[in-house]
Amino acid sequence: MTSESTEPAGPTGPAEPVPASGGGARAWLREHSELGVCVLLFALGVLVLTDALTMSVDIAQRGPVGPRTVPFVIGGMFLLIAVLLAVDVLRGGRGEAEGGEDVDLDEPADWRTVLLLTGVFLGAAVLIGPLGFPIAGALLFWGAAYALGSRRHDRDPLIAAGLSLFTYFVFDNLLGVPLPGGPLMGVL
Amino acid sequence: MDSLNSLIDGFGTALTPMNLLWAAIGVLLGTAIGVLPGIGPAMAVALLLPVTYGLDPTGAFIMFAGIYYGAMFGGSTTSILLNTPGESAAVVAAIEGNPMAKSGRGAQALAAAAIGHFAGGMIGTILLVVLAPTVASLAIGIGAPDYFAIMVLAFIAVTSVLGASRIRGIASLLIGLTIGLVGLDQMTGQQRLTFGSLQLADGVDVVIVAVGLFAIGEALWVAAHLRRSTGKPIPVGRPWLGRTDLKRTWKPWLRGPAIGFPFGAIPAGGAEIPTFLSYVTEKRLSKHRDQFGKGAIEGVAGPEAAASASAAGTLVSMLTLGLPTTAVAAVMLAAFQQYGIQPGPLLFEREPELVWGLIASLFVGMVLLLALNLPLAPVWAKLLRIPRPYLYAGILFFAAVGAYAVGGESLDLVILLVIGLIGFGMRRYGLPVLPAVIGVILGPAAEQQLRRALQISDGSVTGLVNTPFSVTVYVIVVLIVAWPLIGRLIGRVRGGRNAAEESRTVSGG
């Protein structure tokens, strides 16, 4: 669609020669990791179509367009776009990674930080029920700051606790948005 | 002057102590957020959605409008003092503003930007007052096919006009539409993509999607690529302008809004294009063309005025048609939906107090911003020194608060994280985030209007194009879709001749 070249290139099989050695193949895959996005989009399309196909509609149909029509269209578009994107990638098209004020794209991605943050966030999601918001929120902030490289063990927990308690009181008392207090608020 | 009377009533709403307080909180939060690196206005409004759960809609939207304008104000401060524009609208401000700051004229650059925003916002809002009721009354009779056409226009515009690649834009839109499908079908109650889960049957809340894509996705993405050495902001005094500077800036302040406002009202990417156009215009018209690139004050004044005016233009199409043209407008639309209010032509009739209170509060907010920003600029500049771990930990923290406040469910936090990881992947592979958000917000409504239109016409597709309004909109859609093709055709006709000659020489030789 956006590709400038007029040469036809099939979606099946790579358009560029794959080097024979294993290391070369890995490098090729790394270079074309965007194909993974195509696979995901294709899988999403299959998922949406399957869901639409397994829907039983005869009882509930009202009007000429049923609840399956739009999912069919979206699912079909997914398959089409997945193929078109694959063609674009194999022809050398690249999705440009997003820049930003604090973003340094010259360095390789720091997966450790991302995994740590994901873990901290999941932990907070699990703990918010039993421990309440003030404690889980403080742990979330402290953990995230730690994952992002802050090592001020005197200051970080204090800021985390202060922020969490302050937010709890503002939401619970001033804004009328209830958050779970947990055992800590039961004691205070 | 019917709208003038309504506006005066609006001031009656906006100037009540409570609403004045929300406006003040809005502009303060907005400026702080705009100054803070890494937080754009869209993320700010998304993060603050839960804050307003306990507010009445008028107060909430007055605050949102303050945040929107405030973030624009604050964004230029970052550009000028740090040379790292966070949002696209502030890129141009850095081109001239940062050299000015480096050569010791930071105070003048900040003043030119602040007054430019004031002028742009004022002119833009006056145009909003004049135009919005007219547009709304023109659109008052529109029905299901017209609404569907507008939403198709929004989908096409957001995938085609913005970003480098249409395929990636459409992929993002499809992701958003799919998230919008999750839950019970609005017309028949069929479960779609719920996988038998009771919680998913309620659908994925728009707030969670917006916060996930804008806040969590962004924080994780920055975390993966965090710049270890952050730039040092240039210290600056109180902004002021001398007589010679005033002489050079007053015309750009007036020209900028003329460019910015119309671009804000159409789905063309918000402030990005008009700020750039304004910059080019000022460069061409300036008597000091040699200074451009080294710190020409016109290059700050014009684009900043254009940016603020485009924000007002955005509100015209958002309030009168329910058509979001920028990410902020999209999130604000989601906020309207939270309150069960449908922006569109009927909004001015049904919610006059809300709409005119909101518009009047824009004027109030602008005055507050100017009064706050000129004297407080050195204080705002201190925000640039916040340690980055705290900043991004704070974003994750408030995102979690917001998602949890939606329904008090831990599962919502997990969904938030999943959507955040999707947002991370989208940033990595250049899929724009905005189409996905528009898809989630407008998708379900578009489907409903489509089915309603086809119900009326008894299944005939002509039911979608049986009004002059919808036909007009589809013509625009076709033009947008066909534009690159037309451009390529013209190019091929021109280039084709050369190519034919070339091939002849090749085969001959």
XYZ file of C-alpha atoms in Angstrom:
697
model
C 0.000 0.000 0.000
C 2.598 2.494 1.026
C 5.467 0.724 -0.587
C 6.953 2.665 -3.434
C 8.264 -0.302 -5.354
C 6.061 -1.800 -8.043
C 7.729 -5.199 -8.090
C 5.413 -7.956 -6.893
C 6.639 -9.785 -3.817
C 4.788 -12.757 -2.438
C 3.936 -12.878 1.243
C 5.235 -16.435 1.391
C 8.945 -16.954 1.738
C 11.563 -14.296 2.353
C 12.415 -12.005 -0.509
C 15.998 -11.658 0.638
C 18.456 -14.522 0.546
C 18.895 -16.209 3.900
C 22.522 -16.864 4.769
C 23.251 -20.543 5.312
C 24.888 -20.328 8.726
C 22.772 -20.435 11.887
C 24.167 -17.137 13.158
C 23.217 -15.482 9.913
C 19.664 -16.795 10.127
C 19.403 -15.462 13.648
C 20.662 -12.083 12.512
C 18.137 -12.133 9.695
C 15.341 -12.912 12.145
C 16.504 -10.153 14.461
C 16.567 -7.759 11.541
C 13.062 -8.824 10.555
C 11.606 -9.181 14.055
C 8.702 -7.086 12.855
C 7.434 -10.233 11.153
C 6.463 -11.285 14.668
C 3.995 -8.395 14.644
C 2.513 -9.809 11.430
C 2.132 -13.209 13.085
C 0.417 -11.624 16.085
C -1.934 -9.597 13.875
C -2.750 -12.741 11.880
C -3.425 -14.677 15.090
C -5.685 -11.876 16.322
C -7.605 -12.037 13.053
C -8.062 -15.799 13.407
C -9.169 -15.307 17.010
C -11.776 -12.678 16.120
C -13.080 -14.767 13.192
C -13.263 -17.949 15.298
C -15.150 -16.121 18.010
C -17.609 -14.757 15.448
C -18.077 -18.173 13.816
C -18.777 -19.972 17.084
C -21.373 -17.397 18.104
C -24.942 -18.640 17.994
C -27.018 -15.826 16.565
C -30.340 -17.257 15.415
C -32.054 -16.462 18.719
C -30.966 -12.884 19.018
C -30.811 -11.529 15.484
C -32.498 -8.164 15.202
C -32.265 -6.163 12.016
C -30.326 -7.129 8.921
C -26.888 -6.764 10.512
C -26.215 -9.166 13.349
C -23.550 -9.187 16.038
C -21.228 -11.193 13.776
C -20.947 -8.785 10.858
C -18.484 -6.310 12.333
C -16.238 -9.031 13.848
C -16.131 -10.697 10.424
C -15.016 -7.452 8.815
C -12.422 -6.743 11.519
C -11.086 -10.303 11.442
C -10.798 -10.244 7.670
C -9.028 -6.880 7.767
C -6.568 -8.295 10.329
C -5.598 -11.139 7.974
C -5.234 -8.726 5.058
C -3.183 -6.204 7.046
C -0.949 -8.957 8.467
C -0.106 -10.084 4.940
C 0.394 -6.534 3.658
C 2.643 -5.694 6.606
C 4.685 -8.831 5.997
C 5.130 -7.806 2.369
C 6.178 -4.339 3.471
C 8.694 -5.700 5.992
C 10.193 -8.161 3.511
C 10.618 -5.334 1.035
C 12.620 -3.459 3.640
C 9.908 -1.356 5.272
C 10.514 -0.665 8.953
C 8.257 0.621 11.678
C 10.086 3.517 13.215
C 10.563 3.192 16.979
C 9.112 6.123 18.844
C 11.435 8.812 20.192
C 10.897 11.035 23.205
C 12.424 13.383 25.723
C 13.982 10.702 27.890
C 14.352 8.078 25.177
C 17.789 7.103 23.899
C 17.319 4.813 20.904
C 21.040 4.391 20.323
C 21.343 2.091 23.295
C 19.930 -1.451 23.056
C 16.653 -2.056 24.868
C 17.029 -2.653 28.596
C 14.831 -5.722 29.027
C 15.781 -6.255 32.646
C 14.150 -2.989 33.684
C 11.004 -3.722 31.684
C 10.689 -7.210 33.224
C 11.308 -5.852 36.724
C 8.665 -3.153 36.246
C 6.189 -5.711 34.920
C 6.856 -7.921 37.920
C 6.497 -5.053 40.391
C 3.221 -4.018 38.771
C 1.817 -7.552 38.862
C 2.919 -7.842 42.477
C 1.026 -4.686 43.350
C -2.060 -6.022 41.551
C -1.942 -9.169 43.683
C -1.187 -7.370 46.954
C -3.754 -4.576 46.688
C -6.548 -6.910 47.802
C -4.996 -8.357 50.989
C -2.745 -5.410 51.970
C -4.907 -2.494 50.868
C -3.993 0.438 48.657
C -1.624 2.410 50.927
C 0.856 -0.458 51.338
C 0.522 -1.929 47.834
C 0.797 1.536 46.280
C 3.913 2.394 48.269
C 5.514 -0.902 47.277
C 4.625 -0.227 43.654
C 6.281 3.198 43.674
C 9.352 2.040 45.580
C 9.753 -1.067 43.449
C 9.331 0.864 40.215
C 11.813 3.547 41.298
C 14.269 0.774 42.244
C 13.803 -0.950 38.904
C 14.442 2.348 37.142
C 17.755 2.735 38.928
C 17.051 4.783 42.048
C 19.165 3.540 44.979
C 18.416 6.086 47.684
C 17.354 3.615 50.383
C 16.766 6.404 52.861
C 14.660 8.632 50.669
C 12.821 6.274 48.276
C 10.631 4.433 50.813
C 9.703 7.694 52.529
C 8.591 9.297 49.267
C 6.719 6.116 48.329
C 4.875 5.953 51.643
C 4.097 9.666 51.627
C 2.785 9.626 48.065
C 0.681 6.533 48.662
C -0.902 7.794 51.888
C -1.523 11.241 50.415
C -3.195 9.762 47.318
C -5.289 7.459 49.482
C -6.626 10.314 51.572
C -7.248 12.611 48.591
C -9.177 9.954 46.685
C -10.997 8.429 49.616
C -11.945 11.597 51.488
C -11.811 14.542 49.085
C -12.738 13.054 45.724
C -15.172 10.414 46.930
C -13.438 7.607 45.014
C -13.114 4.669 47.412
C -9.819 2.753 47.585
C -9.276 -0.239 49.873
C -7.608 0.818 53.113
C -6.448 -2.651 54.078
C -5.275 -3.709 57.529
C -3.077 -0.604 57.927
C -6.065 1.745 57.840
C -7.864 -0.568 60.244
C -5.058 0.008 62.761
C -4.770 3.781 62.307
C -26.290 37.523 19.390
C -27.640 34.378 20.883
C -24.245 32.830 21.497
C -23.120 35.989 23.282
C -25.954 35.633 25.776
C -25.161 31.973 26.214
C -21.533 32.863 26.757
C -22.458 35.361 29.458
C -24.499 32.618 31.118
C -21.446 30.423 30.703
C -19.326 32.922 32.602
C -21.933 32.739 35.330
C -21.178 29.009 35.534
C -17.414 29.294 35.140
C -16.972 32.032 37.723
C -18.603 30.205 40.622
C -15.928 29.664 43.293
C -15.897 25.871 42.876
C -15.530 25.972 39.093
C -12.929 28.707 39.351
C -11.034 26.412 41.690
C -11.236 23.505 39.190
C -10.011 25.803 36.417
C -7.075 26.914 38.582
C -6.212 23.328 39.555
C -6.511 22.362 35.898
C -4.111 24.991 34.577
C -1.616 24.377 37.407
C -1.656 20.604 36.892
C -1.603 21.084 33.131
C 1.410 23.399 33.205
C 3.293 21.149 35.620
C 2.531 18.126 33.468
C 3.452 19.965 30.297
C 6.771 21.010 31.793
C 7.529 17.519 33.106
C 9.369 15.619 30.424
C 7.748 12.419 29.235
C 4.151 13.323 30.014
C 2.111 14.653 27.126
C -1.320 16.245 27.468
C -3.097 13.069 26.341
C -1.426 10.985 29.042
C -2.175 13.736 31.562
C -5.891 13.809 30.807
C -6.014 9.996 30.778
C -4.263 9.772 34.157
C -6.586 12.371 35.635
C -9.819 10.745 34.408
C -10.324 8.884 37.696
C -9.814 12.069 39.702
C -13.050 13.344 38.239
C -15.233 10.339 39.113
C -16.493 12.194 42.119
C -16.984 15.521 40.294
C -19.970 16.851 38.386
C -19.394 16.871 34.609
C -19.117 20.669 34.347
C -16.359 20.855 36.951
C -14.585 17.898 35.379
C -14.533 19.363 31.893
C -13.498 22.780 33.134
C -10.531 21.054 34.740
C -9.755 19.031 31.587
C -9.816 22.156 29.435
C -7.405 23.808 31.872
C -5.102 20.796 31.661
C -5.214 20.805 27.851
C -4.301 24.463 27.489
C -1.901 24.343 30.439
C -0.013 21.390 28.989
C 0.449 23.295 25.723
C 1.836 26.236 27.707
C 4.156 24.055 29.744
C 5.369 22.026 26.774
C 7.037 25.034 25.211
C 8.982 25.687 28.446
C 10.594 22.246 28.149
C 11.380 22.829 24.493
C 13.007 26.183 25.068
C 15.034 25.366 28.192
C 15.931 21.737 27.528
C 15.754 21.426 23.725
C 13.924 18.112 24.029
C 10.358 18.574 22.881
C 8.135 15.876 24.331
C 5.159 16.363 22.096
C 5.081 17.042 18.417
C 3.424 20.440 18.838
C 6.442 21.769 20.732
C 9.099 20.648 18.255
C 9.088 23.956 16.437
C 9.404 25.911 19.682
C 12.749 24.209 20.265
C 14.161 25.198 16.857
C 14.300 28.911 17.663
C 13.555 28.924 21.383
C 16.519 26.842 22.477
C 19.148 28.894 20.604
C 17.564 31.981 22.171
C 17.889 30.460 25.639
C 21.491 29.469 24.951
C 22.374 33.007 23.943
C 20.867 34.378 27.141
C 17.505 35.377 25.704
C 15.546 32.563 27.370
C 13.365 35.039 29.252
C 12.277 36.658 26.003
C 11.661 33.287 24.366
C 9.459 32.184 27.258
C 7.549 35.463 27.171
C 7.038 35.259 23.403
C 5.756 31.692 23.817
C 3.491 32.499 26.781
C 1.906 35.562 25.201
C 1.689 33.665 21.916
C -0.288 30.934 23.648
C -2.485 33.536 25.251
C -3.166 35.287 21.941
C -3.699 32.009 20.106
C -5.962 30.630 22.784
C -8.019 33.813 22.988
C -8.486 34.166 19.231
C -9.145 30.451 18.877
C -11.727 30.449 21.646
C -13.491 33.501 20.199
C -13.684 31.667 16.878
C -15.037 28.663 18.788
C -17.789 30.829 20.293
C -18.710 32.200 16.871
C -18.483 28.990 14.878
C -19.484 26.139 17.155
C -23.210 27.011 17.513
C -23.441 27.494 13.734
C -21.816 24.139 13.010
C -24.027 22.511 15.615
C -27.211 23.992 14.131
C -26.167 22.898 10.638
C -25.578 19.387 11.897
C -28.657 19.203 14.078
C -30.753 17.042 11.757
C -28.127 14.385 11.194
C -29.049 10.778 11.789
C -27.500 7.342 12.040
C -25.979 7.228 8.513
C -24.370 10.641 9.057
C -22.906 9.685 12.416
C -21.521 6.528 10.883
C -19.989 8.548 8.039
C -18.303 10.920 10.522
C -16.832 7.982 12.411
C -15.564 6.403 9.202
C -13.950 9.757 8.442
C -12.317 9.746 11.879
C -10.992 6.207 11.342
C -9.646 6.966 7.881
C -8.173 10.324 8.822
C -6.432 9.004 11.904
C -4.828 6.135 9.993
C -4.035 7.971 6.775
C -3.109 11.517 7.640
C -0.936 10.771 10.652
C 2.160 8.678 10.783
C 4.430 7.375 8.105
C 2.723 4.114 7.228
C -0.944 3.501 6.505
C -0.651 -0.247 7.034
C 0.676 0.296 10.544
C -2.004 2.882 11.238
C -4.753 0.486 10.167
C -3.196 -2.338 12.200
C -3.348 -0.073 15.245
C -6.963 0.873 14.486
C -7.899 -2.814 14.201
C -6.346 -3.537 17.591
C -8.475 -0.755 19.073
C -11.644 -1.941 17.339
C -11.034 -5.467 18.636
C -10.679 -4.252 22.223
C -13.923 -2.352 21.642
C -15.632 -5.594 20.580
C -14.957 -7.310 23.905
C -18.109 -7.630 25.967
C -21.822 -7.932 25.337
C -23.132 -6.821 21.958
C -25.092 -3.627 22.581
C -28.070 -4.607 20.450
C -28.483 -8.336 21.007
C -26.582 -9.056 24.209
C -24.393 -11.662 22.502
C -21.064 -12.310 24.201
C -18.135 -11.365 22.006
C -14.499 -12.198 22.764
C -15.333 -12.713 26.434
C -14.057 -16.325 26.587
C -16.727 -17.027 29.156
C -15.303 -14.534 31.646
C -17.906 -12.620 33.588
C -15.658 -9.603 34.056
C -14.842 -9.355 30.365
C -18.574 -9.426 29.586
C -18.741 -5.861 30.867
C -16.207 -4.899 28.235
C -12.825 -3.272 28.742
C -13.262 0.184 30.210
C -12.094 2.977 27.928
C -10.208 4.572 30.828
C -8.130 1.427 31.250
C -7.322 1.330 27.540
C -6.362 5.007 27.420
C -4.250 4.827 30.584
C -2.684 1.536 29.468
C -1.703 2.733 26.014
C -0.699 6.285 26.901
C 0.758 5.922 30.412
C 1.908 2.335 31.041
C 3.022 1.787 27.449
C 4.977 5.035 27.470
C 6.561 4.442 30.891
C 7.703 0.926 29.933
C 9.000 2.154 26.590
C 11.003 4.946 28.199
C 12.238 2.523 30.874
C 13.659 0.267 28.177
C 15.553 3.140 26.625
C 16.082 5.521 29.517
C 18.652 8.167 28.695
C 21.325 7.854 31.369
C 22.487 11.416 31.071
C 19.639 13.889 31.089
C 20.177 17.317 29.617
C 20.672 20.233 31.950
C 17.990 22.894 31.643
C 19.270 26.376 30.956
C 18.646 28.622 33.977
C 16.289 31.467 33.234
C 14.938 34.588 34.858
C 11.504 36.179 34.774
C 10.097 36.343 31.238
C 9.764 39.799 29.737
C 9.798 41.480 26.342
C 11.428 44.710 25.296
C 9.999 47.184 22.828
C 11.954 45.877 19.832
C 10.902 42.306 20.599
C 7.263 43.349 20.890
C 7.493 44.984 17.493
C 8.739 41.734 16.030
C 6.249 39.447 17.736
C 2.800 41.027 17.593
C 2.176 40.130 13.971
C 3.217 36.472 14.373
C 0.930 36.256 17.414
C -1.987 37.272 15.208
C -0.972 35.225 12.156
C -0.369 31.981 14.061
C -4.015 31.443 15.104
C -5.218 31.977 11.528
C -3.127 28.942 10.570
C -3.656 26.902 13.730
C -7.424 27.091 14.221
C -8.623 25.528 10.943
C -6.026 22.760 11.209
C -7.185 21.927 14.719
C -10.769 21.560 13.571
C -10.014 19.011 10.849
C -8.557 15.565 11.487
C -5.027 16.390 10.375
C -2.945 15.565 13.382
C -3.594 18.459 15.724
C -0.911 21.053 16.218
C 1.930 19.368 14.358
C 1.290 20.652 10.845
C 0.064 24.180 11.707
C 3.028 24.945 14.003
C 5.358 23.980 11.218
C 3.401 25.963 8.624
C 3.407 28.969 10.916
C 7.166 28.655 11.327
C 7.721 28.578 7.581
C 5.384 31.545 7.111
C 7.185 33.622 9.721
C 10.525 32.744 8.215
C 9.371 33.913 4.813
C 7.824 37.149 6.092
C 10.510 38.076 8.594
C 12.886 40.983 8.120
C 15.411 39.031 10.190
C 15.536 35.933 8.062
C 19.242 35.477 8.727
C 18.484 34.942 12.430
C 16.275 31.909 11.778
C 17.907 28.785 13.135
C 19.964 30.884 15.534
C 17.147 32.202 17.693
C 14.592 34.343 15.865
C 11.833 35.370 18.232
C 9.203 35.305 15.456
C 9.828 31.573 15.122
C 8.722 31.097 18.725
C 5.807 33.542 18.785
C 3.956 32.411 15.641
C 4.043 28.620 16.078
C 3.117 28.814 19.759
C 0.083 30.963 18.952
C -0.820 28.467 16.222
C -0.547 25.561 18.677
C -2.986 27.065 21.164
C -5.448 28.107 18.465
C -5.411 24.583 17.070
C -6.424 23.304 20.517
C -9.499 25.548 20.297
C -10.196 24.303 16.784
C -10.025 20.731 18.066
C -12.779 21.549 20.537
C -15.068 22.754 17.717
C -15.212 19.391 15.976
C -15.169 17.502 19.273
C -18.109 19.397 20.787
C -20.260 19.861 17.686
C -19.704 16.583 15.825
C -18.255 14.276 18.452
C -15.245 13.925 16.147
C -11.938 13.734 18.028
C -9.062 15.093 15.948
C -6.284 14.717 18.525
C -5.359 12.277 21.269
C -6.479 14.710 23.969
C -9.846 15.184 22.297
C -10.174 11.397 22.085
C -9.597 11.011 25.813
C -11.974 13.893 26.557
C -14.579 12.144 24.412
C -14.078 9.060 26.546
C -14.702 11.240 29.589
C -17.970 12.491 28.072
C -19.004 8.882 27.536
C -18.230 8.111 31.176
C -20.830 10.688 32.140
C -23.293 9.333 29.597
C -23.097 12.541 27.549
C -22.863 12.217 23.775
C -20.980 15.152 22.218
C -22.541 16.180 18.942
C -24.975 18.694 17.506
C -27.474 18.145 20.298
C -24.931 18.878 23.020
C -25.490 22.634 22.755
C -29.233 22.115 23.229
C -29.151 19.446 25.879
C -26.254 20.603 28.024
C -26.004 24.369 27.483
C -24.727 24.952 30.995
C -21.936 22.426 30.566
C -20.865 23.572 27.083
C -20.960 27.298 27.696
C -19.468 26.930 31.148
C -16.641 24.965 29.523
C -16.111 27.585 26.814
C -16.201 30.472 29.302
C -13.729 28.624 31.491
C -11.323 28.536 28.541
C -11.148 32.330 28.684
C -10.741 32.205 32.454
C -8.060 29.534 32.135
C -6.144 31.560 29.578
C -5.969 34.586 31.878
C -4.921 32.359 34.774
C -2.225 30.773 32.620
C -0.756 34.075 31.570
C -0.854 35.378 35.136
C 0.802 32.195 36.431
C 3.314 31.529 33.731
C 5.018 34.839 33.288
C 6.042 35.216 36.954
C 6.393 31.528 37.770
C 8.531 30.389 34.829
C 11.707 29.943 36.920
C 9.750 27.788 39.363
C 8.325 25.615 36.590
C 11.818 25.229 35.166
C 12.858 23.545 38.438
C 10.457 20.693 37.634
C 12.821 19.707 34.850
C 15.257 18.422 37.488
C 12.977 15.745 38.887
C 14.889 12.417 39.030
C 13.660 10.239 36.187
C 13.089 7.081 38.320
C 10.613 9.041 40.462
C 8.916 10.523 37.422
C 8.241 7.209 35.696
C 7.519 5.350 38.930
C 4.977 8.085 39.621
C 3.352 7.580 36.209
C 3.003 3.835 36.885
C 1.655 4.578 40.367
C -1.049 6.982 39.189
C -1.936 4.721 36.280
C -2.567 1.931 38.777
C -4.655 4.240 40.970
C -6.757 5.249 37.971
C -7.373 1.732 36.713
C -8.203 0.446 40.175
C -10.573 3.328 40.874
C -12.650 2.355 37.810
C -14.162 -0.691 39.463
C -12.049 -1.775 42.415
C -10.931 -4.944 40.643
C -7.410 -6.386 40.715
C -8.131 -7.927 37.321
C -8.372 -4.407 35.891
C -4.738 -3.858 36.888
C -3.721 -6.998 35.009
C -5.703 -5.905 31.942
C -4.060 -2.478 32.282
C -0.618 -4.072 32.269
C -1.460 -6.235 29.244
C -2.695 -3.199 27.316
C 0.421 -1.330 28.468
C 2.598 -4.107 27.052
C 0.646 -3.872 23.785
C 1.382 -0.129 23.851
C 5.056 -0.919 24.447
C 5.149 -3.243 21.450
C 3.368 -0.679 19.306
C 5.989 1.949 20.153
C 8.763 -0.494 19.405
C 7.404 -1.343 15.938
C 6.163 2.075 14.930
C 2.433 1.410 15.224
C 0.862 4.751 16.152
C -1.095 4.657 19.422
C -3.809 7.177 18.543
C -5.730 5.024 15.994
C -6.082 2.276 18.611
C -7.518 4.704 21.164
C -9.908 6.193 18.598
C -10.914 2.647 17.630
C -11.792 1.717 21.212
C -13.709 4.942 21.821
C -15.590 5.238 18.528
C -15.737 1.578 17.468
C -18.764 0.460 19.500
C -20.649 3.673 18.673
C -19.837 3.297 14.968
C -21.127 -0.268 14.942
C -24.334 0.803 16.625
C -24.948 3.630 14.151
C -24.164 1.321 11.234
C -26.670 -1.261 12.390
C -29.274 1.370 13.174
C -28.889 2.911 9.710
C -29.225 -0.479 8.048
C -32.198 -1.341 10.212
C -33.996 1.788 9.008
C -33.213 1.010 5.377
C -34.128 -2.665 5.909
C -30.685 -3.953 5.042
C -30.174 -1.916 1.908
C -26.660 -0.446 1.722
C -28.122 2.714 0.191
C -29.336 3.507 3.704
C -25.762 4.542 4.484
C -25.564 7.174 1.743
C -29.081 8.584 1.532
C -28.350 11.983 3.052
C -26.400 14.858 1.496
C -24.331 15.124 4.671
C -23.137 11.516 4.578
C -22.391 11.725 0.843
C -20.255 14.818 1.453
C -18.352 13.069 4.217
C -17.739 9.981 2.065
C -16.418 12.163 -0.747
C -13.898 13.591 1.737
C -13.040 10.051 2.854
C -12.463 8.954 -0.764
C -10.258 11.987 -1.352
C -8.132 11.194 1.697
C -7.817 7.541 0.711
C -7.072 8.307 -2.921
C -4.685 11.190 -2.284
C -1.423 9.192 -2.369
C -2.692 7.279 -5.420
C -3.516 10.527 -7.219
C -0.113 11.869 -6.249
C 1.564 8.712 -7.546
C -0.437 8.816 -10.775
C 0.648 12.380 -11.418
C 4.188 11.361 -10.609
C 3.975 8.358 -12.922
C 2.572 10.374 -15.804
C 5.461 12.787 -15.409
C 8.092 10.197 -14.582
C 6.628 7.675 -17.047
C 7.796 9.683 -20.006
C 11.354 9.762 -18.722
C 11.239 6.076 -17.868
C 9.982 5.193 -21.338
C 12.819 7.108 -22.898
C 15.283 5.482 -20.548
C 14.106 1.967 -21.366
C 14.400 2.759 -25.033
C 18.013 3.775 -24.651
C 18.713 0.698 -22.513
C 17.192 -1.745 -25.000
C 18.855 0.059 -27.846
C 22.310 -0.031 -26.264
